Amino acid sequence: MRLLVVDDDPEIRHVVRVALEAAGFEVELATDGAAAIDRARARPPDGIVLDLLLPDVGGEAAYDRLRSLPGMADVPVVFLTGKAGRERRATLLEKGAAGVIDKPFDPLTLAEEIGRLTGRPAGGS
Amino acid sequence: MDELKSWYREQLAARIDALEAAEEALRANGIAEARGTIQRIAHSLRGSGATYGFPRITESAAELEDASDPDLSARLSDLLQVLRDVHRHGETTPLGVLLIDDDPEVDRILSHHLASESREIHVARTAKEAEQILANEEIDLVVLDLVLPDTDGRNLLMRLRERPSTASLPVIVLSVKGTALAKSECFALGADEFFEKPFDADTFATAVAAKLQRSRETTRESRRDPLTGLPNRAAFHEAFERWRALARRRNEPLSIGFIDLDRFKGVNDAYGHTAGDEVLRQAARIVSASLRQSDLVARWGGEEFVVLFPNTGSEGALRALEKARHRFREHGFVAARSPFQLTFSAGVAPVLPDDEVDAAVARADYYLYLAKSAGRDRVVSDHADPPRPRRRILIAEDDELVARFVGHRLSEEGFEIVHCADGGSAARTIAANGSDPGISLVILDVLLPEIDGFELLRRIRGSSAMGSVPVIVLTVMGSEEDIVRGLSLGADDYVVKPFSPTELLARVHRLLEKRR
């Protein structure tokens, strides 16, 4: 179970990686939308954790591009958002996101939450 | 988790540097230059702070991110203070105790008794040392011996009281036995407590703890939200505790409402943050004015407001918020000379006897979420809505464009539209309606082919099933006699073409509210 984690914030990347790896996920990191697309194109992940506020393209635009890559139409994508609010959250779910997790989040339950949202618990394939 | 925490605290150094640079830029180049950078960093810290177990960072960063221009600099320095604290000490700022006594033995004993994880004890042997510590450290309480090598403790006490920064700092005076005069003199000079040596160390420690607690409370930030003037979240928390206890004691219901302005981000995007702030101020006013004096409205954060309804079940709270919602949606906002309108969504839930604030808010938030998902501009509560059939509106209008436009807006609002393009078909629909009052409102154009609007109105008022259904007539500009004739035939309201659909909608809602 390999997850691509996309966030421009080094502290968030760190805690997400630590939390997910501790739970047995394999984690690949990207700092912006362009890097995420490169990674996903080179090696499609089993799931994506995507920050909504990316410096280059914005999380939603990155989402659209990731989705349009070959083999990526059904890969579960969980958004991490700073302050999406219900409005934005509803829109993201309408777009087909698997879930939306607010920052700040609890690192101790993050992996479980992501496993639940993506329907792919750690260790499974 | 501890490893993560200390890793994060190390990272804060870079954030502090960046914010200090931004603070400098703010001073030198103004808000326009610095705002973007500051908000970006604030946003990031808002997300990461509590994630790493430092909620104070998240709170303070949120206040900075949402700060209006005039508050920006103050909120920035608040956040920097919190970051420096956490970077240095971890989450809680230790309470600073300054012990001024030249006897090393007394210092040792007292330090031992006062020591706690949440306190930092500073010791000064002279008044001069004490002044230095006061200038450089955060001190929340002073323990002062009257006999000091370089001055009389009373002089120091006087100096502390004269200085605004230390005027309300709690001071506990220590003295040797048998100096009754000194005692009353010290109280006159502003001492908070007086202990004669030798004293019981436990009593002393208790007094210090009580004073420290008070000290922290009085230095807490104001309980009002500076933008809207409403109570802030902290004040709401306190009121909540009080009212929940009261409700439990009196066995009265207590309800909570959670309001979120719809598409508020659009206002900021279209008109800027200043306009957004103005909208929040007005929203606060309208909502407060629509509710009872006894209801407590507080700003929760961003465009969210929270309301406590004492001695009110969720059904009553729902009704009250519906009233506020109508007032709000009819309010005309203006920004950059363009008028616009806004709506809000709200969730209502009962407060249960053992609820913590967060649990109650989360429950109301859930219904708010349902309200948003159901299309916004509505109030949803746990109280099951009485099964209300979809209300049907008959539009008799031959101008297809007008009919479509109005019909579209009304169906967006959840109404079912029956459109008749001429008087004849409208009359048949009404006749066919028979005794079934399926139509809750009629909008009719006075100028209709076949049977004109006035005749139609006469037939509606004459029918048993629809005799009391509200009717709005549409007339054209400059035909006042049509309005008079319409009203005299029993129309409830009129709208003159060209009209804004919003205006018509407002009237539809008003008439339907009245009939409920």
XYZ file of C-alpha atoms in Angstrom:
641
model
C 0.000 0.000 0.000
C 1.897 3.007 -1.282
C 0.659 6.532 -0.596
C 1.766 9.702 -2.312
C 1.713 12.589 0.169
C 1.665 16.046 -1.359
C 2.147 19.063 0.876
C 4.359 22.119 0.629
C 4.620 22.423 4.395
C 7.729 20.551 5.640
C 6.288 20.078 9.143
C 3.105 18.540 7.797
C 5.009 16.273 5.386
C 7.121 15.091 8.277
C 4.300 14.264 10.651
C 2.214 12.605 7.937
C 5.134 10.478 6.861
C 5.985 9.469 10.419
C 2.362 8.660 11.219
C 1.746 6.679 8.043
C 5.006 4.770 8.067
C 4.493 3.829 11.684
C 1.218 2.247 10.607
C 2.905 0.292 7.829
C 2.153 2.424 4.799
C 4.807 3.029 2.234
C 5.078 6.775 1.765
C 6.333 8.867 -1.098
C 6.539 12.637 -0.678
C 6.016 15.535 -3.054
C 6.169 19.220 -2.244
C 3.996 20.629 -4.995
C 1.521 19.750 -7.705
C 4.071 19.420 -10.487
C 6.225 17.028 -8.480
C 3.146 15.028 -7.502
C 2.135 14.626 -11.122
C 5.651 13.525 -12.096
C 5.704 10.932 -9.326
C 2.230 9.644 -10.064
C 3.004 9.391 -13.760
C 6.237 7.518 -13.122
C 4.646 5.136 -10.646
C 0.939 5.382 -9.897
C 0.382 5.222 -6.124
C -2.375 3.252 -4.389
C -3.672 6.386 -2.738
C -2.944 10.094 -2.495
C -2.952 12.496 0.436
C -3.195 15.937 -1.062
C -2.895 19.363 0.525
C -5.576 21.719 -0.697
C -3.308 24.733 -0.751
C -0.344 23.989 -2.972
C 2.041 26.710 -4.073
C 2.127 25.980 -7.780
C -1.205 24.755 -9.066
C -3.505 24.559 -6.050
C -4.769 21.283 -4.669
C -7.921 21.163 -6.715
C -6.127 21.739 -9.991
C -3.530 19.164 -8.986
C -6.384 16.805 -8.184
C -7.907 17.244 -11.638
C -4.589 16.625 -13.344
C -3.787 13.599 -11.214
C -7.177 12.148 -11.987
C -6.628 12.560 -15.711
C -3.408 10.521 -15.644
C -3.650 6.983 -16.994
C -4.760 4.527 -14.329
C -5.465 7.264 -11.819
C -9.201 7.706 -12.337
C -10.181 5.590 -9.337
C -7.232 6.029 -6.986
C -8.594 7.299 -3.654
C -7.567 10.850 -2.860
C -7.811 12.304 0.640
C -7.494 16.052 0.967
C -5.713 17.731 3.834
C -7.096 21.186 4.328
C -6.289 24.144 6.514
C -9.715 25.673 6.700
C -11.880 24.220 4.016
C -15.128 24.620 5.885
C -18.242 22.719 4.957
C -18.642 24.545 1.652
C -15.368 23.516 0.224
C -15.550 20.082 1.796
C -18.856 19.357 0.070
C -17.400 20.502 -3.246
C -14.350 18.268 -2.843
C -16.466 15.249 -2.047
C -18.654 16.035 -5.047
C -15.528 16.003 -7.175
C -14.895 12.463 -6.036
C -12.438 12.885 -3.186
C -12.402 9.920 -0.820
C -12.352 12.209 2.187
C -11.252 15.492 3.666
C -9.102 15.754 6.776
C -8.771 19.075 8.547
C -5.506 20.473 9.783
C -4.726 20.412 12.585
C -5.300 16.661 12.885
C -4.376 14.022 15.410
C -1.266 12.209 14.163
C -2.120 9.219 16.337
C -5.315 8.480 14.432
C -4.266 9.783 11.029
C -3.185 6.485 9.548
C -6.353 4.752 10.655
C -8.449 7.565 9.270
C -6.666 7.494 5.933
C -6.955 3.726 5.804
C -10.662 4.001 6.434
C -11.232 6.790 3.898
C -9.227 5.163 1.137
C -10.653 1.764 1.935
C -7.064 0.493 1.918
C -5.693 -0.171 5.358
C -1.951 -0.274 5.789
C -0.265 -3.500 4.796
C -3.117 -4.568 2.513
C -2.504 -4.403 -1.185
C 4.727 11.771 19.950
C 7.311 13.393 22.223
C 9.925 12.956 19.555
C 7.645 14.622 17.044
C 7.024 17.431 19.482
C 10.645 18.230 20.062
C 11.405 17.927 16.363
C 8.658 20.456 15.689
C 9.903 22.806 18.376
C 13.281 22.835 16.659
C 11.655 23.674 13.343
C 9.993 26.678 14.947
C 13.272 28.582 14.972
C 13.051 29.007 11.206
C 9.404 30.060 11.448
C 10.255 32.618 14.098
C 13.015 34.019 11.909
C 10.684 34.245 8.932
C 7.974 35.967 10.951
C 10.449 38.382 12.486
C 11.613 39.277 8.993
C 7.997 39.733 7.969
C 7.397 41.915 11.008
C 10.300 44.062 9.906
C 8.920 44.232 6.363
C 5.526 45.176 7.751
C 7.059 48.086 9.601
C 9.209 49.196 6.714
C 7.022 48.587 3.666
C 3.465 48.455 4.951
C 0.719 45.902 5.039
C 0.302 45.340 1.314
C 3.862 44.079 1.031
C 3.939 41.888 4.100
C 0.414 40.536 4.421
C 0.823 37.664 1.952
C 3.916 36.244 3.579
C 2.520 36.622 7.073
C -0.712 34.897 6.171
C 1.056 32.075 4.417
C 3.167 31.322 7.471
C 0.188 31.782 9.797
C -1.845 29.369 7.707
C 0.866 26.790 7.836
C 1.340 27.091 11.604
C -2.398 26.984 12.116
C -2.417 23.576 10.505
C 0.711 22.159 12.072
C 0.578 23.569 15.643
C -2.146 21.448 17.196
C -1.192 18.549 14.956
C 2.056 18.417 16.895
C 0.252 18.918 20.194
C 0.579 22.690 20.472
C -2.971 24.041 20.310
C -1.921 27.513 21.402
C 0.039 27.882 18.183
C -2.980 26.908 16.122
C -5.239 29.327 17.995
C -2.869 32.217 17.799
C -1.994 31.548 14.148
C -5.695 31.365 13.291
C -6.221 34.766 14.858
C -3.353 36.141 12.845
C -4.516 34.584 9.615
C -8.009 36.007 10.081
C -6.847 39.362 11.426
C -8.039 42.521 9.742
C -5.398 44.985 8.573
C -5.407 47.185 11.673
C -5.021 44.141 13.938
C -2.368 42.437 11.878
C 0.661 43.778 13.653
C -0.696 43.057 17.149
C -1.743 39.501 16.266
C 1.648 38.931 14.665
C 3.467 39.900 17.817
C 1.082 37.670 19.827
C 1.924 34.702 17.640
C 5.640 35.411 17.826
C 5.371 35.444 21.603
C 3.627 32.071 21.604
C 6.167 30.615 19.184
C 9.093 31.827 21.255
C 7.459 30.358 24.355
C 6.876 26.996 22.757
C 10.278 26.994 21.132
C 11.852 27.604 24.518
C 9.588 25.849 27.004
C 7.080 23.680 25.201
C 3.395 24.386 25.202
C 2.610 26.000 28.499
C 4.230 29.234 29.439
C 5.428 28.636 32.939
C 4.168 31.097 35.483
C 6.974 33.302 36.640
C 7.521 33.723 40.365
C 10.062 36.238 41.577
C 11.432 35.599 45.043
C 13.175 38.634 46.539
C 14.987 37.720 49.748
C 18.615 38.015 50.687
C 18.610 34.990 52.976
C 19.812 31.971 50.936
C 18.200 29.569 53.402
C 14.750 31.178 52.991
C 15.209 31.167 49.207
C 16.054 27.490 49.259
C 13.054 26.512 51.381
C 10.566 28.654 49.509
C 11.852 27.639 46.091
C 11.384 24.055 47.162
C 7.804 24.630 48.314
C 6.796 26.662 45.331
C 8.476 24.540 42.715
C 6.177 23.009 40.166
C 6.455 22.081 36.539
C 4.242 24.981 35.567
C 6.321 27.565 37.372
C 9.631 29.174 36.849
C 11.150 30.502 40.082
C 13.522 33.441 39.865
C 15.506 34.509 42.892
C 16.815 38.013 43.577
C 19.003 38.877 46.557
C 18.735 42.626 46.133
C 16.202 45.175 44.882
C 18.507 45.893 41.971
C 18.584 42.258 40.901
C 14.826 42.155 41.278
C 14.405 45.122 38.941
C 16.603 43.433 36.368
C 14.608 40.243 36.446
C 11.335 42.148 36.245
C 12.584 43.930 33.158
C 13.666 40.771 31.356
C 11.388 37.962 32.447
C 7.699 37.291 32.487
C 6.769 37.554 36.137
C 3.296 36.678 37.372
C 3.863 37.010 41.101
C 6.376 38.580 43.464
C 7.356 37.391 46.938
C 9.093 40.262 48.667
C 11.050 40.335 51.906
C 10.875 43.691 53.637
C 14.502 43.634 54.626
C 16.850 43.884 51.682
C 20.522 44.826 51.626
C 20.196 47.744 49.243
C 16.806 49.170 50.131
C 13.707 48.868 52.287
C 11.294 46.421 50.688
C 8.562 49.032 51.050
C 10.372 51.308 48.609
C 10.483 48.560 46.055
C 6.795 47.811 46.608
C 5.965 51.462 46.046
C 7.982 51.553 42.845
C 6.231 48.434 41.539
C 2.821 49.948 42.206
C 3.667 53.196 40.461
C 4.732 51.479 37.255
C 1.810 50.506 34.975
C 3.450 47.251 33.896
C 3.676 46.000 37.465
C 0.847 47.966 39.098
C -1.458 44.945 39.319
C 1.174 42.275 39.796
C 0.351 40.243 42.909
C 2.879 40.898 45.667
C 3.201 38.791 48.818
C 5.221 40.501 51.527
C 7.368 38.584 54.023
C 8.425 40.114 57.292
C 9.680 39.171 60.716
C 7.234 38.841 63.573
C 5.967 41.757 65.623
C 5.887 44.526 63.107
C 2.180 45.340 63.064
C 2.812 48.768 61.700
C 4.708 47.421 58.723
C 1.804 45.123 57.986
C -0.832 47.841 57.678
C 1.633 50.045 55.876
C 2.354 47.330 53.335
C -1.331 46.795 52.655
C -1.690 50.534 52.197
C 1.142 50.422 49.683
C -0.657 47.694 47.736
C 0.574 44.372 49.072
C -1.814 41.507 48.377
C -0.766 39.235 51.237
C 1.404 39.517 54.283
C 3.240 36.618 55.942
C 5.175 36.861 59.165
C 8.175 34.620 59.545
C 8.157 31.930 60.625
C 5.086 30.816 58.726
C 3.492 27.592 57.710
C 4.928 26.699 54.338
C 1.763 24.952 53.153
C -0.440 27.958 53.891
C 2.053 30.080 52.071
C 2.111 27.780 49.044
C -1.696 27.801 48.913
C -1.786 31.593 48.971
C 0.759 31.741 46.164
C -1.245 29.288 44.058
C -4.452 31.303 44.521
C -2.768 34.576 43.620
C -1.110 33.066 40.581
C -4.399 31.736 39.339
C -5.982 35.176 39.650
C -3.011 36.802 38.054
C -3.324 34.643 35.010
C -7.043 35.257 34.721
C -6.797 39.011 34.876
C -4.109 39.076 32.257
C -6.150 37.014 29.889
C -7.181 38.741 26.738
C -10.389 40.626 26.545
C -13.481 38.480 26.241
C -14.804 40.334 23.211
C -14.162 39.674 19.579
C -12.585 42.930 18.411
C -14.173 42.841 14.959
C -17.819 42.217 15.772
C -17.913 43.210 19.428
C -19.567 39.876 20.197
C -18.307 37.667 23.011
C -15.393 35.594 21.751
C -14.923 31.884 21.946
C -13.400 31.969 25.422
C -16.308 33.996 26.747
C -18.693 31.590 25.096
C -17.020 28.669 26.799
C -17.553 30.281 30.174
C -21.151 31.232 29.505
C -21.785 27.725 28.263
C -20.538 26.152 31.499
C -22.638 28.487 33.583
C -25.815 28.023 31.591
C -25.493 24.314 31.277
C -25.162 24.048 35.061
C -28.143 26.337 35.522
C -30.249 24.423 33.010
C -29.454 21.194 34.767
C -30.302 22.595 38.173
C -33.591 24.043 37.018
C -34.311 21.132 34.742
C -34.785 23.483 31.819
C -33.935 22.827 28.183
C -30.904 24.526 26.637
C -30.198 24.633 22.917
C -27.263 25.564 20.796
C -27.196 26.972 17.277
C -24.255 27.082 14.922
C -24.356 29.574 12.051
C -22.131 29.753 9.019
C -22.497 32.437 6.350
C -23.031 30.934 2.913
C -20.386 31.487 0.272
C -18.695 34.108 2.392
C -15.384 33.496 0.691
C -16.951 34.966 -2.434
C -17.391 38.290 -0.641
C -13.727 38.420 0.310
C -12.702 37.388 -3.174
C -14.946 39.893 -4.913
C -14.679 42.889 -2.626
C -11.654 42.311 -0.413
C -11.187 41.625 3.255
C -12.322 45.032 4.432
C -15.729 44.453 2.868
C -15.724 40.948 4.302
C -15.089 42.349 7.764
C -17.926 44.797 7.335
C -20.245 41.950 6.356
C -19.260 40.062 9.503
C -19.981 43.120 11.637
C -23.391 43.567 10.067
C -24.122 39.862 10.262
C -23.339 39.956 13.979
C -25.710 42.878 14.416
C -28.570 41.406 12.391
C -28.391 38.011 14.052
C -28.183 39.512 17.554
C -31.043 41.897 16.845
C -33.247 39.083 15.541
C -32.864 36.979 18.667
C -33.974 37.520 22.236
C -31.934 39.536 24.701
C -31.421 36.380 26.717
C -29.945 34.438 23.794
C -26.189 34.580 23.670
C -24.561 35.132 20.292
C -20.791 34.724 20.082
C -18.273 34.693 17.286
C -16.846 31.224 16.948
C -14.273 32.149 14.337
C -14.129 33.139 10.668
C -17.673 33.449 9.402
C -19.085 31.201 12.087
C -21.306 32.254 14.939
C -22.616 30.230 17.803
C -25.806 30.879 19.753
C -27.018 29.614 23.129
C -30.758 29.580 23.717
C -31.506 29.354 27.439
C -34.721 27.678 28.528
C -35.494 26.800 24.923
C -35.844 23.463 23.214
C -34.357 22.918 19.813
C -37.732 23.451 18.179
C -37.943 26.954 19.612
C -34.315 27.644 18.771
C -34.979 26.521 15.224
C -37.869 28.954 14.938
C -35.775 31.797 16.329
C -32.950 31.109 13.906
C -35.393 30.847 11.011
C -36.549 34.336 11.870
C -32.954 35.550 11.945
C -32.276 33.779 8.665
C -35.109 35.647 6.949
C -33.964 38.963 8.342
C -30.478 38.243 7.137
C -31.348 37.146 3.620
C -33.434 40.272 3.121
C -30.659 42.564 4.263
C -29.061 44.583 1.479
C -25.273 44.644 1.695
C -23.255 47.135 -0.286
C -19.577 46.946 -1.172
C -17.718 48.995 -3.760
C -21.098 50.564 -4.559
C -22.572 47.270 -5.660
C -25.453 45.849 -3.715
C -25.463 42.168 -2.913
C -27.283 39.727 -0.716
C -26.168 36.894 1.471
C -27.642 33.938 3.241
C -26.584 31.756 6.094
C -27.040 28.134 7.054
C -27.434 26.967 10.609
C -27.671 23.818 12.658
C -29.557 23.503 15.928
C -29.186 20.865 18.611
C -30.121 20.392 22.241
C -27.403 20.753 24.874
C -27.353 17.610 26.990
C -26.752 17.784 30.759
C -23.234 16.353 30.567
C -22.130 18.062 27.390
C -18.792 19.723 27.092
C -18.793 22.754 24.815
C -17.106 20.867 22.022
C -19.602 18.031 22.085
C -22.550 20.414 21.923
C -20.969 22.479 19.168
C -20.088 19.356 17.204
C -23.705 18.238 17.380
C -24.994 21.585 16.096
C -22.230 21.547 13.496
C -23.515 18.227 12.213
C -26.938 19.723 11.514
C -25.235 22.733 9.970
C -23.454 20.338 7.676
C -26.800 18.837 6.708
C -28.132 22.350 6.068
C -25.191 23.111 3.785
C -25.515 19.828 1.972
C -29.223 20.353 1.435
C -28.458 23.488 -0.551
C -27.573 26.143 2.096
C -29.787 29.027 3.236
C -31.678 26.930 5.767
C -31.755 25.889 9.391
C -31.709 22.207 10.261
C -32.193 20.740 13.709
C -32.382 17.394 15.414
C -36.032 18.130 15.826
C -37.643 16.160 13.015
C -39.288 18.576 10.645
C -43.026 18.138 10.542
C -43.586 16.401 7.238
C -44.238 19.320 4.977
C -45.157 18.543 1.397
C -43.220 20.411 -1.213
C -45.089 23.630 -1.635
C -46.457 24.435 -5.049
C -46.608 27.882 -6.551
C -48.848 28.711 -9.479
C -47.352 31.236 -11.878
C -49.783 32.718 -14.380
C -47.563 34.704 -16.731
C -47.580 34.886 -20.526
C -44.084 36.331 -20.803
C -42.123 33.128 -21.012
C -38.833 34.734 -20.080
C -40.198 36.192 -16.854
C -41.963 32.930 -16.002
C -38.864 30.875 -16.577
C -36.638 33.166 -14.662
C -38.920 33.405 -11.641
C -39.744 29.710 -11.855
C -36.096 28.799 -11.870
C -35.317 30.811 -8.781
C -38.323 29.453 -6.937
C -37.542 25.856 -7.767
C -34.014 26.420 -6.511
C -35.677 27.337 -3.246
C -37.426 24.007 -3.192
C -40.799 25.032 -4.523
C -42.669 23.120 -7.137
C -43.748 25.358 -10.001
C -46.988 25.148 -11.937
C -46.767 27.454 -14.914
C -49.742 28.634 -16.940
C -49.052 30.839 -19.959
C -52.583 32.200 -20.227
C -55.572 33.011 -18.046
C -57.633 30.175 -19.421
C -55.281 27.413 -18.446
C -54.701 29.053 -15.076
C -58.446 29.128 -14.459
C -58.716 25.453 -15.395
C -55.846 24.555 -13.075
C -57.546 26.378 -10.248
C -60.872 24.727 -10.965
C -59.200 21.323 -11.227
C -57.532 21.981 -7.911
C -61.018 21.568 -6.478
C -60.978 21.057 -2.768
C -57.322 20.047 -2.691
C -55.332 22.987 -1.394
C -52.236 21.823 -3.227
C -51.209 25.286 -4.259
C -49.786 27.462 -1.520
C -49.275 30.687 -3.427
C -50.191 32.305 -6.730
C -48.156 34.773 -8.732
C -50.191 36.264 -11.556
C -49.647 38.815 -14.255
C -52.577 41.218 -14.520
C -52.267 41.242 -18.313
C -53.011 37.736 -19.494
C -54.437 36.442 -22.712
C -57.896 34.813 -22.693
C -58.867 35.620 -19.129
C -57.078 38.591 -17.589
C -55.410 38.561 -14.225
C -58.164 40.458 -12.447
C -60.798 37.968 -13.538
C -58.486 35.164 -12.486
C -58.018 36.802 -9.100
C -61.790 37.086 -8.695
C -62.193 33.379 -9.413
C -59.423 32.441 -6.986
C -60.983 34.461 -4.196
C -64.367 32.982 -5.012
C -63.184 29.371 -4.915
C -63.555 27.417 -1.716
C -60.206 25.634 -1.913
C -58.100 28.646 -2.824
C -60.007 31.504 -1.281
C -57.313 32.199 1.260
C -54.193 31.333 -0.742
C -51.807 34.313 -0.922
C -51.707 36.052 -4.283
C -49.024 38.342 -5.636
C -49.888 40.386 -8.721
C -47.346 41.484 -11.274
C -47.982 44.853 -12.891
C -46.008 47.136 -15.158
C -44.479 50.415 -14.195
C -46.856 53.345 -14.298
C -50.084 51.433 -13.883
C -50.944 52.310 -10.299
C -54.642 51.756 -10.921
C -53.868 48.102 -11.668
C -52.242 47.795 -8.257
C -55.209 49.409 -6.531
C -57.626 47.197 -8.446
C -55.579 44.078 -7.678
C -55.396 44.815 -3.971
C -59.083 45.653 -3.790
C -59.867 42.308 -5.408
C -57.962 40.560 -2.624
C -54.333 40.381 -3.781
C -51.957 40.199 -0.840
C -49.037 41.918 -2.468
C -47.804 43.275 -5.787
C -44.551 43.577 -7.652
C -43.906 46.105 -10.404
C -42.031 44.982 -13.514
C -39.151 45.088 -14.057
C -38.399 43.540 -10.685
C -35.511 41.673 -9.192
C -36.220 37.995 -8.563
C -34.771 38.443 -5.096
C -37.413 41.005 -4.277
C -40.146 38.687 -5.481
C -38.658 35.801 -3.522
C -38.580 37.888 -0.381
C -42.266 38.619 -0.787
C -43.095 34.992 -1.437
C -41.286 33.982 1.715
C -42.943 36.680 3.754
C -46.436 35.718 2.670
C -45.819 32.037 3.247
C -44.331 32.731 6.678
C -47.444 34.665 7.619
C -49.676 31.789 6.660
C -47.805 29.203 8.618
